[in-house]
Amino acid sequence: MQSIQRKESLIVFTKPVLPGRTKTRLSREIGVESSLELYKSFLMKISDISRKIYEKRKSVSLIAGWAINPTEKLSDFPLTEWLPGPFLHTKQFGDNLGERMLSSLGGRIVHQSSTVLIGADIPEIDERTILDSFESINNKDENSLERKSVIGPSEDGGFYLIGMNTFNYRIFEEINWDSKNTFEAVTNNFKNEKFSFKLMSEKIDVDFLEDINSILLKSKQNEFILDERIKLKMEELILRNNFI
């Protein structure tokens, strides 16, 4: 039986589901345990979406990039319990977000034809967004540049998704990763390095209770379908914290 050649990669950047390790700003508003439970629901949704992509797009392999300390081992954690599915579990390497993405994306693109990296805490992200991202960076349109990229902006000025078919370390140079201008700086680098890039729809990165309320509002307005597990936890948090 001929084996499937998986020449693309979907990388999920995530963190250990442990107190003080995920959504620290949100934890200060709703409590550590509530923040952890919400993050678990995010990971379950990402697991479901990733598996569907793995089954539908036979060229894609799944990579989980975990933000753990240099002295920690992957085997120290129940990673397959936190993020079930056919993932290759790896460490993130680097002192800031840019260096960690540089390492993860570069390592895959060198060996694979194209790679898309996503964050784990975007409730609006869906299967179609990721599949469209792969289609975009693999499009053979003769009228566009050979270097192709895709990026999904988040409302806080950052981005929740980035993908490329060709690796270039300059994309991540001179970026302030804690700025509201991060997305703008990265897209400027794409332009400077002669990458064509497609913009995906803007989505909310959940960092504060206000973000949870915004997600629920968008769902009620039928702007997207919110995973039922996430919806129930968010509604409970809004009621518990008397947030209007």
PDB file of C-alpha atoms in Angstrom:
ATOM      1  CA  MET A   1       0.000   0.000   0.000  1.00  0.00           C
ATOM      2  CA  GLN A   2       1.444   3.358  -1.055  1.00  0.00           C
ATOM      3  CA  SER A   3       2.002   5.812   1.805  1.00  0.00           C
ATOM      4  CA  ILE A   4       0.572   9.332   1.658  1.00  0.00           C
ATOM      5  CA  GLN A   5       3.148  12.038   0.948  1.00  0.00           C
ATOM      6  CA  ARG A   6       2.360  14.900   3.297  1.00  0.00           C
ATOM      7  CA  LYS A   7       4.274  17.876   1.919  1.00  0.00           C
ATOM      8  CA  GLU A   8       2.538  20.673   3.810  1.00  0.00           C
ATOM      9  CA  SER A   9       2.406  21.502   7.512  1.00  0.00           C
ATOM     10  CA  LEU A  10      -0.166  23.014   9.828  1.00  0.00           C
ATOM     11  CA  ILE A  11       1.515  24.229  13.018  1.00  0.00           C
ATOM     12  CA  VAL A  12      -0.569  24.963  16.123  1.00  0.00           C
ATOM     13  CA  PHE A  13       1.205  27.212  18.632  1.00  0.00           C
ATOM     14  CA  THR A  14      -0.031  26.439  22.128  1.00  0.00           C
ATOM     15  CA  LYS A  15       0.888  26.343  25.812  1.00  0.00           C
ATOM     16  CA  PRO A  16       0.678  23.764  28.617  1.00  0.00           C
ATOM     17  CA  VAL A  17      -2.754  23.703  30.253  1.00  0.00           C
ATOM     18  CA  LEU A  18      -1.350  24.508  33.689  1.00  0.00           C
ATOM     19  CA  PRO A  19      -2.017  27.296  36.226  1.00  0.00           C
ATOM     20  CA  GLY A  20      -0.191  30.466  35.313  1.00  0.00           C
ATOM     21  CA  ARG A  21       0.903  29.212  31.889  1.00  0.00           C
ATOM     22  CA  THR A  22      -2.045  30.228  29.693  1.00  0.00           C
ATOM     23  CA  LYS A  23      -4.027  33.455  29.170  1.00  0.00           C
ATOM     24  CA  THR A  24      -2.442  35.244  32.136  1.00  0.00           C
ATOM     25  CA  ARG A  25      -4.187  38.565  31.484  1.00  0.00           C
ATOM     26  CA  LEU A  26      -7.571  36.868  31.254  1.00  0.00           C
ATOM     27  CA  SER A  27      -6.780  34.866  34.404  1.00  0.00           C
ATOM     28  CA  ARG A  28      -6.465  38.081  36.390  1.00  0.00           C
ATOM     29  CA  GLU A  29     -10.055  38.946  35.436  1.00  0.00           C
ATOM     30  CA  ILE A  30     -11.851  35.601  35.687  1.00  0.00           C
ATOM     31  CA  GLY A  31      -9.524  33.454  37.798  1.00  0.00           C
ATOM     32  CA  VAL A  32      -6.913  30.867  36.910  1.00  0.00           C
ATOM     33  CA  GLU A  33      -9.191  27.814  36.921  1.00  0.00           C
ATOM     34  CA  SER A  34     -11.851  29.448  34.754  1.00  0.00           C
ATOM     35  CA  SER A  35      -9.191  30.595  32.310  1.00  0.00           C
ATOM     36  CA  LEU A  36      -7.756  27.068  32.124  1.00  0.00           C
ATOM     37  CA  GLU A  37     -11.163  25.509  31.473  1.00  0.00           C
ATOM     38  CA  LEU A  38     -11.820  27.977  28.667  1.00  0.00           C
ATOM     39  CA  TYR A  39      -8.408  27.301  27.130  1.00  0.00           C
ATOM     40  CA  LYS A  40      -9.100  23.567  27.229  1.00  0.00           C
ATOM     41  CA  SER A  41     -12.236  24.149  25.188  1.00  0.00           C
ATOM     42  CA  PHE A  42     -10.181  26.146  22.656  1.00  0.00           C
ATOM     43  CA  LEU A  43      -7.781  23.225  22.279  1.00  0.00           C
ATOM     44  CA  MET A  44     -10.605  20.737  21.788  1.00  0.00           C
ATOM     45  CA  LYS A  45     -11.978  22.845  18.958  1.00  0.00           C
ATOM     46  CA  ILE A  46      -8.522  23.161  17.366  1.00  0.00           C
ATOM     47  CA  SER A  47      -8.127  19.390  17.690  1.00  0.00           C
ATOM     48  CA  ASP A  48     -11.423  18.793  15.878  1.00  0.00           C
ATOM     49  CA  ILE A  49     -10.627  21.252  13.081  1.00  0.00           C
ATOM     50  CA  SER A  50      -7.093  19.932  12.607  1.00  0.00           C
ATOM     51  CA  ARG A  51      -8.270  16.342  12.316  1.00  0.00           C
ATOM     52  CA  LYS A  52     -10.788  17.290   9.632  1.00  0.00           C
ATOM     53  CA  ILE A  53      -8.084  19.096   7.673  1.00  0.00           C
ATOM     54  CA  TYR A  54      -5.739  16.116   8.087  1.00  0.00           C
ATOM     55  CA  GLU A  55      -8.403  13.835   6.643  1.00  0.00           C
ATOM     56  CA  LYS A  56      -9.543  16.137   3.826  1.00  0.00           C
ATOM     57  CA  ARG A  57      -6.217  17.556   2.672  1.00  0.00           C
ATOM     58  CA  LYS A  58      -3.975  14.517   2.429  1.00  0.00           C
ATOM     59  CA  SER A  59      -0.881  16.652   1.856  1.00  0.00           C
ATOM     60  CA  VAL A  60      -1.028  18.259   5.324  1.00  0.00           C
ATOM     61  CA  SER A  61       0.801  17.027   8.417  1.00  0.00           C
ATOM     62  CA  LEU A  62      -0.063  18.360  11.891  1.00  0.00           C
ATOM     63  CA  ILE A  63       2.526  19.908  14.214  1.00  0.00           C
ATOM     64  CA  ALA A  64       1.896  21.081  17.782  1.00  0.00           C
ATOM     65  CA  GLY A  65       4.435  23.665  18.927  1.00  0.00           C
ATOM     66  CA  TRP A  66       4.453  23.858  22.732  1.00  0.00           C
ATOM     67  CA  ALA A  67       5.757  26.862  24.678  1.00  0.00           C
ATOM     68  CA  ILE A  68       7.579  24.999  27.449  1.00  0.00           C
ATOM     69  CA  ASN A  69      10.707  25.921  29.375  1.00  0.00           C
ATOM     70  CA  PRO A  70      14.137  24.819  28.084  1.00  0.00           C
ATOM     71  CA  THR A  71      14.603  22.540  31.090  1.00  0.00           C
ATOM     72  CA  GLU A  72      11.241  20.822  30.594  1.00  0.00           C
ATOM     73  CA  LYS A  73      10.699  17.752  28.454  1.00  0.00           C
ATOM     74  CA  LEU A  74       7.728  17.070  26.205  1.00  0.00           C
ATOM     75  CA  SER A  75       7.303  13.768  28.033  1.00  0.00           C
ATOM     76  CA  ASP A  76       6.667  15.692  31.266  1.00  0.00           C
ATOM     77  CA  PHE A  77       3.193  16.661  30.050  1.00  0.00           C
ATOM     78  CA  PRO A  78       0.015  14.841  28.884  1.00  0.00           C
ATOM     79  CA  LEU A  79       0.166  16.549  25.493  1.00  0.00           C
ATOM     80  CA  THR A  80      -2.029  14.060  23.660  1.00  0.00           C
ATOM     81  CA  GLU A  81      -4.684  14.534  26.321  1.00  0.00           C
ATOM     82  CA  TRP A  82      -4.581  18.315  26.011  1.00  0.00           C
ATOM     83  CA  LEU A  83      -4.485  18.247  22.205  1.00  0.00           C
ATOM     84  CA  PRO A  84      -5.713  14.907  20.805  1.00  0.00           C
ATOM     85  CA  GLY A  85      -5.047  13.942  17.223  1.00  0.00           C
ATOM     86  CA  PRO A  86      -2.299  12.884  14.802  1.00  0.00           C
ATOM     87  CA  PHE A  87       0.074  15.658  15.877  1.00  0.00           C
ATOM     88  CA  LEU A  88       3.846  15.646  15.952  1.00  0.00           C
ATOM     89  CA  HIS A  89       4.534  17.338  19.299  1.00  0.00           C
ATOM     90  CA  THR A  90       7.496  19.716  19.346  1.00  0.00           C
ATOM     91  CA  LYS A  91       9.028  22.460  21.482  1.00  0.00           C
ATOM     92  CA  GLN A  92       9.055  26.116  20.573  1.00  0.00           C
ATOM     93  CA  PHE A  93      12.571  27.586  20.528  1.00  0.00           C
ATOM     94  CA  GLY A  94      13.441  31.267  20.882  1.00  0.00           C
ATOM     95  CA  ASP A  95      13.371  34.221  23.253  1.00  0.00           C
ATOM     96  CA  ASN A  96      10.343  35.964  21.729  1.00  0.00           C
ATOM     97  CA  LEU A  97       7.404  35.190  19.464  1.00  0.00           C
ATOM     98  CA  GLY A  98       9.313  36.127  16.336  1.00  0.00           C
ATOM     99  CA  GLU A  99      12.201  33.783  17.092  1.00  0.00           C
ATOM    100  CA  ARG A 100       9.817  30.962  17.965  1.00  0.00           C
ATOM    101  CA  MET A 101       7.884  31.367  14.716  1.00  0.00           C
ATOM    102  CA  LEU A 102      11.142  31.723  12.796  1.00  0.00           C
ATOM    103  CA  SER A 103      12.339  28.398  14.171  1.00  0.00           C
ATOM    104  CA  SER A 104       9.056  26.525  13.703  1.00  0.00           C
ATOM    105  CA  LEU A 105       8.136  27.832  10.266  1.00  0.00           C
ATOM    106  CA  GLY A 106      11.684  27.651   8.959  1.00  0.00           C
ATOM    107  CA  GLY A 107      12.143  24.092  10.124  1.00  0.00           C
ATOM    108  CA  ARG A 108       9.028  22.927   8.288  1.00  0.00           C
ATOM    109  CA  ILE A 109       9.298  25.003   5.098  1.00  0.00           C
ATOM    110  CA  VAL A 110      12.853  23.794   4.512  1.00  0.00           C
ATOM    111  CA  HIS A 111      11.559  20.227   4.317  1.00  0.00           C
ATOM    112  CA  GLN A 112       7.974  20.852   3.191  1.00  0.00           C
ATOM    113  CA  SER A 113       6.551  22.929   0.357  1.00  0.00           C
ATOM    114  CA  SER A 114       4.382  25.260   2.452  1.00  0.00           C
ATOM    115  CA  THR A 115       3.377  25.825   6.053  1.00  0.00           C
ATOM    116  CA  VAL A 116       0.553  27.578   7.912  1.00  0.00           C
ATOM    117  CA  LEU A 117       0.888  28.481  11.603  1.00  0.00           C
ATOM    118  CA  ILE A 118      -2.097  29.324  13.817  1.00  0.00           C
ATOM    119  CA  GLY A 119      -2.688  30.284  17.426  1.00  0.00           C
ATOM    120  CA  ALA A 120      -4.834  28.093  19.659  1.00  0.00           C
ATOM    121  CA  ASP A 121      -6.947  30.816  21.275  1.00  0.00           C
ATOM    122  CA  ILE A 122      -9.049  32.129  18.372  1.00  0.00           C
ATOM    123  CA  PRO A 123     -12.645  30.885  18.808  1.00  0.00           C
ATOM    124  CA  GLU A 124     -13.655  32.223  15.375  1.00  0.00           C
ATOM    125  CA  ILE A 125     -11.104  30.234  13.406  1.00  0.00           C
ATOM    126  CA  ASP A 126     -12.600  27.510  11.261  1.00  0.00           C
ATOM    127  CA  GLU A 127     -11.678  24.742   8.870  1.00  0.00           C
ATOM    128  CA  ARG A 128     -12.426  26.842   5.790  1.00  0.00           C
ATOM    129  CA  THR A 129     -10.039  29.625   6.844  1.00  0.00           C
ATOM    130  CA  ILE A 130      -7.136  27.187   7.146  1.00  0.00           C
ATOM    131  CA  LEU A 131      -7.913  25.320   3.928  1.00  0.00           C
ATOM    132  CA  ASP A 132      -8.212  28.620   2.042  1.00  0.00           C
ATOM    133  CA  SER A 133      -4.831  29.638   3.466  1.00  0.00           C
ATOM    134  CA  PHE A 134      -3.160  26.561   2.000  1.00  0.00           C
ATOM    135  CA  GLU A 135      -4.878  27.115  -1.333  1.00  0.00           C
ATOM    136  CA  SER A 136      -3.665  30.705  -1.386  1.00  0.00           C
ATOM    137  CA  ILE A 137       0.027  29.969  -0.828  1.00  0.00           C
ATOM    138  CA  ASN A 138      -0.055  27.070  -3.304  1.00  0.00           C
ATOM    139  CA  ASN A 139      -1.906  28.927  -6.045  1.00  0.00           C
ATOM    140  CA  LYS A 140      -0.006  28.662  -9.351  1.00  0.00           C
ATOM    141  CA  ASP A 141      -1.381  31.901 -10.796  1.00  0.00           C
ATOM    142  CA  GLU A 142       1.159  33.012 -13.399  1.00  0.00           C
ATOM    143  CA  ASN A 143       0.357  36.676 -12.828  1.00  0.00           C
ATOM    144  CA  SER A 144       1.355  36.680  -9.153  1.00  0.00           C
ATOM    145  CA  LEU A 145       4.693  36.470  -7.365  1.00  0.00           C
ATOM    146  CA  GLU A 146       6.278  33.091  -6.725  1.00  0.00           C
ATOM    147  CA  ARG A 147       6.790  33.966  -3.068  1.00  0.00           C
ATOM    148  CA  LYS A 148       3.364  33.646  -1.505  1.00  0.00           C
ATOM    149  CA  SER A 149       2.119  34.260   2.007  1.00  0.00           C
ATOM    150  CA  VAL A 150      -1.096  34.567   3.942  1.00  0.00           C
ATOM    151  CA  ILE A 151      -1.863  36.361   7.178  1.00  0.00           C
ATOM    152  CA  GLY A 152      -4.924  36.678   9.417  1.00  0.00           C
ATOM    153  CA  PRO A 153      -5.061  39.901  11.450  1.00  0.00           C
ATOM    154  CA  SER A 154      -6.436  39.983  14.981  1.00  0.00           C
ATOM    155  CA  GLU A 155      -8.314  42.953  16.409  1.00  0.00           C
ATOM    156  CA  ASP A 156      -5.536  43.755  18.878  1.00  0.00           C
ATOM    157  CA  GLY A 157      -3.079  44.615  16.104  1.00  0.00           C
ATOM    158  CA  GLY A 158      -1.385  41.218  15.964  1.00  0.00           C
ATOM    159  CA  PHE A 159      -2.244  38.176  13.872  1.00  0.00           C
ATOM    160  CA  TYR A 160      -3.699  34.723  14.505  1.00  0.00           C
ATOM    161  CA  LEU A 161      -2.479  32.990  11.339  1.00  0.00           C
ATOM    162  CA  ILE A 162       0.555  33.226   9.093  1.00  0.00           C
ATOM    163  CA  GLY A 163       1.661  31.010   6.227  1.00  0.00           C
ATOM    164  CA  MET A 164       4.332  30.932   3.518  1.00  0.00           C
ATOM    165  CA  ASN A 165       5.439  28.742   0.636  1.00  0.00           C
ATOM    166  CA  THR A 166       9.008  30.075   0.814  1.00  0.00           C
ATOM    167  CA  PHE A 167      10.969  30.804   3.952  1.00  0.00           C
ATOM    168  CA  ASN A 168      12.630  34.189   4.496  1.00  0.00           C
ATOM    169  CA  TYR A 169      13.940  35.141   7.942  1.00  0.00           C
ATOM    170  CA  ARG A 170      13.695  38.861   7.120  1.00  0.00           C
ATOM    171  CA  ILE A 171       9.920  38.652   7.473  1.00  0.00           C
ATOM    172  CA  PHE A 172      10.429  38.570  11.250  1.00  0.00           C
ATOM    173  CA  GLU A 173      13.129  41.244  11.524  1.00  0.00           C
ATOM    174  CA  GLU A 174      12.661  44.520  13.452  1.00  0.00           C
ATOM    175  CA  ILE A 175       9.214  43.644  14.797  1.00  0.00           C
ATOM    176  CA  ASN A 176       7.882  44.786  18.166  1.00  0.00           C
ATOM    177  CA  TRP A 177       5.932  41.690  19.197  1.00  0.00           C
ATOM    178  CA  ASP A 178       4.081  43.456  22.017  1.00  0.00           C
ATOM    179  CA  SER A 179       2.812  46.288  19.842  1.00  0.00           C
ATOM    180  CA  LYS A 180      -0.510  47.168  18.274  1.00  0.00           C
ATOM    181  CA  ASN A 181       1.440  47.560  15.029  1.00  0.00           C
ATOM    182  CA  THR A 182       2.753  43.983  14.806  1.00  0.00           C
ATOM    183  CA  PHE A 183       0.477  42.995  11.929  1.00  0.00           C
ATOM    184  CA  GLU A 184       1.332  46.138   9.982  1.00  0.00           C
ATOM    185  CA  ALA A 185       5.077  45.595  10.466  1.00  0.00           C
ATOM    186  CA  VAL A 186       4.923  41.995   9.255  1.00  0.00           C
ATOM    187  CA  THR A 187       2.912  42.891   6.143  1.00  0.00           C
ATOM    188  CA  ASN A 188       5.408  45.666   5.380  1.00  0.00           C
ATOM    189  CA  ASN A 189       8.174  43.059   5.530  1.00  0.00           C
ATOM    190  CA  PHE A 190       6.208  40.854   3.140  1.00  0.00           C
ATOM    191  CA  LYS A 191       6.081  43.758   0.694  1.00  0.00           C
ATOM    192  CA  ASN A 192       9.766  44.574   1.121  1.00  0.00           C
ATOM    193  CA  GLU A 193      10.755  40.949   0.482  1.00  0.00           C
ATOM    194  CA  LYS A 194       8.551  40.688  -2.617  1.00  0.00           C
ATOM    195  CA  PHE A 195       5.975  38.290  -1.188  1.00  0.00           C
ATOM    196  CA  SER A 196       2.429  38.381  -2.461  1.00  0.00           C
ATOM    197  CA  PHE A 197       0.101  38.007   0.498  1.00  0.00           C
ATOM    198  CA  LYS A 198      -3.555  37.297   1.062  1.00  0.00           C
ATOM    199  CA  LEU A 199      -5.415  38.782   3.999  1.00  0.00           C
ATOM    200  CA  MET A 200      -7.817  36.522   5.844  1.00  0.00           C
ATOM    201  CA  SER A 201     -10.747  37.983   7.781  1.00  0.00           C
ATOM    202  CA  GLU A 202      -9.989  39.761  11.046  1.00  0.00           C
ATOM    203  CA  LYS A 203     -10.704  37.783  14.217  1.00  0.00           C
ATOM    204  CA  ILE A 204     -10.583  38.286  17.980  1.00  0.00           C
ATOM    205  CA  ASP A 205      -7.707  37.038  20.118  1.00  0.00           C
ATOM    206  CA  VAL A 206      -9.220  36.334  23.543  1.00  0.00           C
ATOM    207  CA  ASP A 207      -7.124  38.102  26.180  1.00  0.00           C
ATOM    208  CA  PHE A 208      -9.745  39.902  28.280  1.00  0.00           C
ATOM    209  CA  LEU A 209     -13.310  39.418  29.500  1.00  0.00           C
ATOM    210  CA  GLU A 210     -14.381  42.108  27.066  1.00  0.00           C
ATOM    211  CA  ASP A 211     -13.136  39.905  24.215  1.00  0.00           C
ATOM    212  CA  ILE A 212     -15.372  37.076  25.421  1.00  0.00           C
ATOM    213  CA  ASN A 213     -18.364  39.382  25.330  1.00  0.00           C
ATOM    214  CA  SER A 214     -17.446  40.508  21.796  1.00  0.00           C
ATOM    215  CA  ILE A 215     -17.168  36.898  20.624  1.00  0.00           C
ATOM    216  CA  LEU A 216     -20.621  36.062  22.007  1.00  0.00           C
ATOM    217  CA  LEU A 217     -22.102  39.159  20.396  1.00  0.00           C
ATOM    218  CA  LYS A 218     -20.672  38.278  16.981  1.00  0.00           C
ATOM    219  CA  SER A 219     -22.026  34.757  17.367  1.00  0.00           C
ATOM    220  CA  LYS A 220     -25.506  36.043  18.242  1.00  0.00           C
ATOM    221  CA  GLN A 221     -25.399  38.251  15.156  1.00  0.00           C
ATOM    222  CA  ASN A 222     -24.661  35.109  13.100  1.00  0.00           C
ATOM    223  CA  GLU A 223     -21.277  36.395  11.952  1.00  0.00           C
ATOM    224  CA  PHE A 224     -19.841  32.940  12.605  1.00  0.00           C
ATOM    225  CA  ILE A 225     -20.781  29.636  14.265  1.00  0.00           C
ATOM    226  CA  LEU A 226     -19.329  29.410  17.765  1.00  0.00           C
ATOM    227  CA  ASP A 227     -18.373  25.957  19.022  1.00  0.00           C
ATOM    228  CA  GLU A 228     -21.027  24.897  21.544  1.00  0.00           C
ATOM    229  CA  ARG A 229     -18.469  23.916  24.203  1.00  0.00           C
ATOM    230  CA  ILE A 230     -16.817  27.319  24.007  1.00  0.00           C
ATOM    231  CA  LYS A 231     -20.158  29.134  23.890  1.00  0.00           C
ATOM    232  CA  LEU A 232     -21.423  27.524  27.097  1.00  0.00           C
ATOM    233  CA  LYS A 233     -18.231  28.304  28.997  1.00  0.00           C
ATOM    234  CA  MET A 234     -18.186  31.886  27.770  1.00  0.00           C
ATOM    235  CA  GLU A 235     -21.815  32.505  28.692  1.00  0.00           C
ATOM    236  CA  GLU A 236     -21.158  31.082  32.139  1.00  0.00           C
ATOM    237  CA  LEU A 237     -18.159  33.389  32.603  1.00  0.00           C
ATOM    238  CA  ILE A 238     -20.118  36.464  31.521  1.00  0.00           C
ATOM    239  CA  LEU A 239     -22.894  35.689  34.017  1.00  0.00           C
ATOM    240  CA  ARG A 240     -20.492  34.793  36.816  1.00  0.00           C
ATOM    241  CA  ASN A 241     -18.555  38.049  36.399  1.00  0.00           C
ATOM    242  CA  ASN A 242     -21.659  40.230  35.937  1.00  0.00           C
ATOM    243  CA  PHE A 243     -20.216  41.555  32.697  1.00  0.00           C
ATOM    244  CA  ILE A 244     -22.584  43.508  30.476  1.00  0.00           C
TER     245      ILE A 244
END
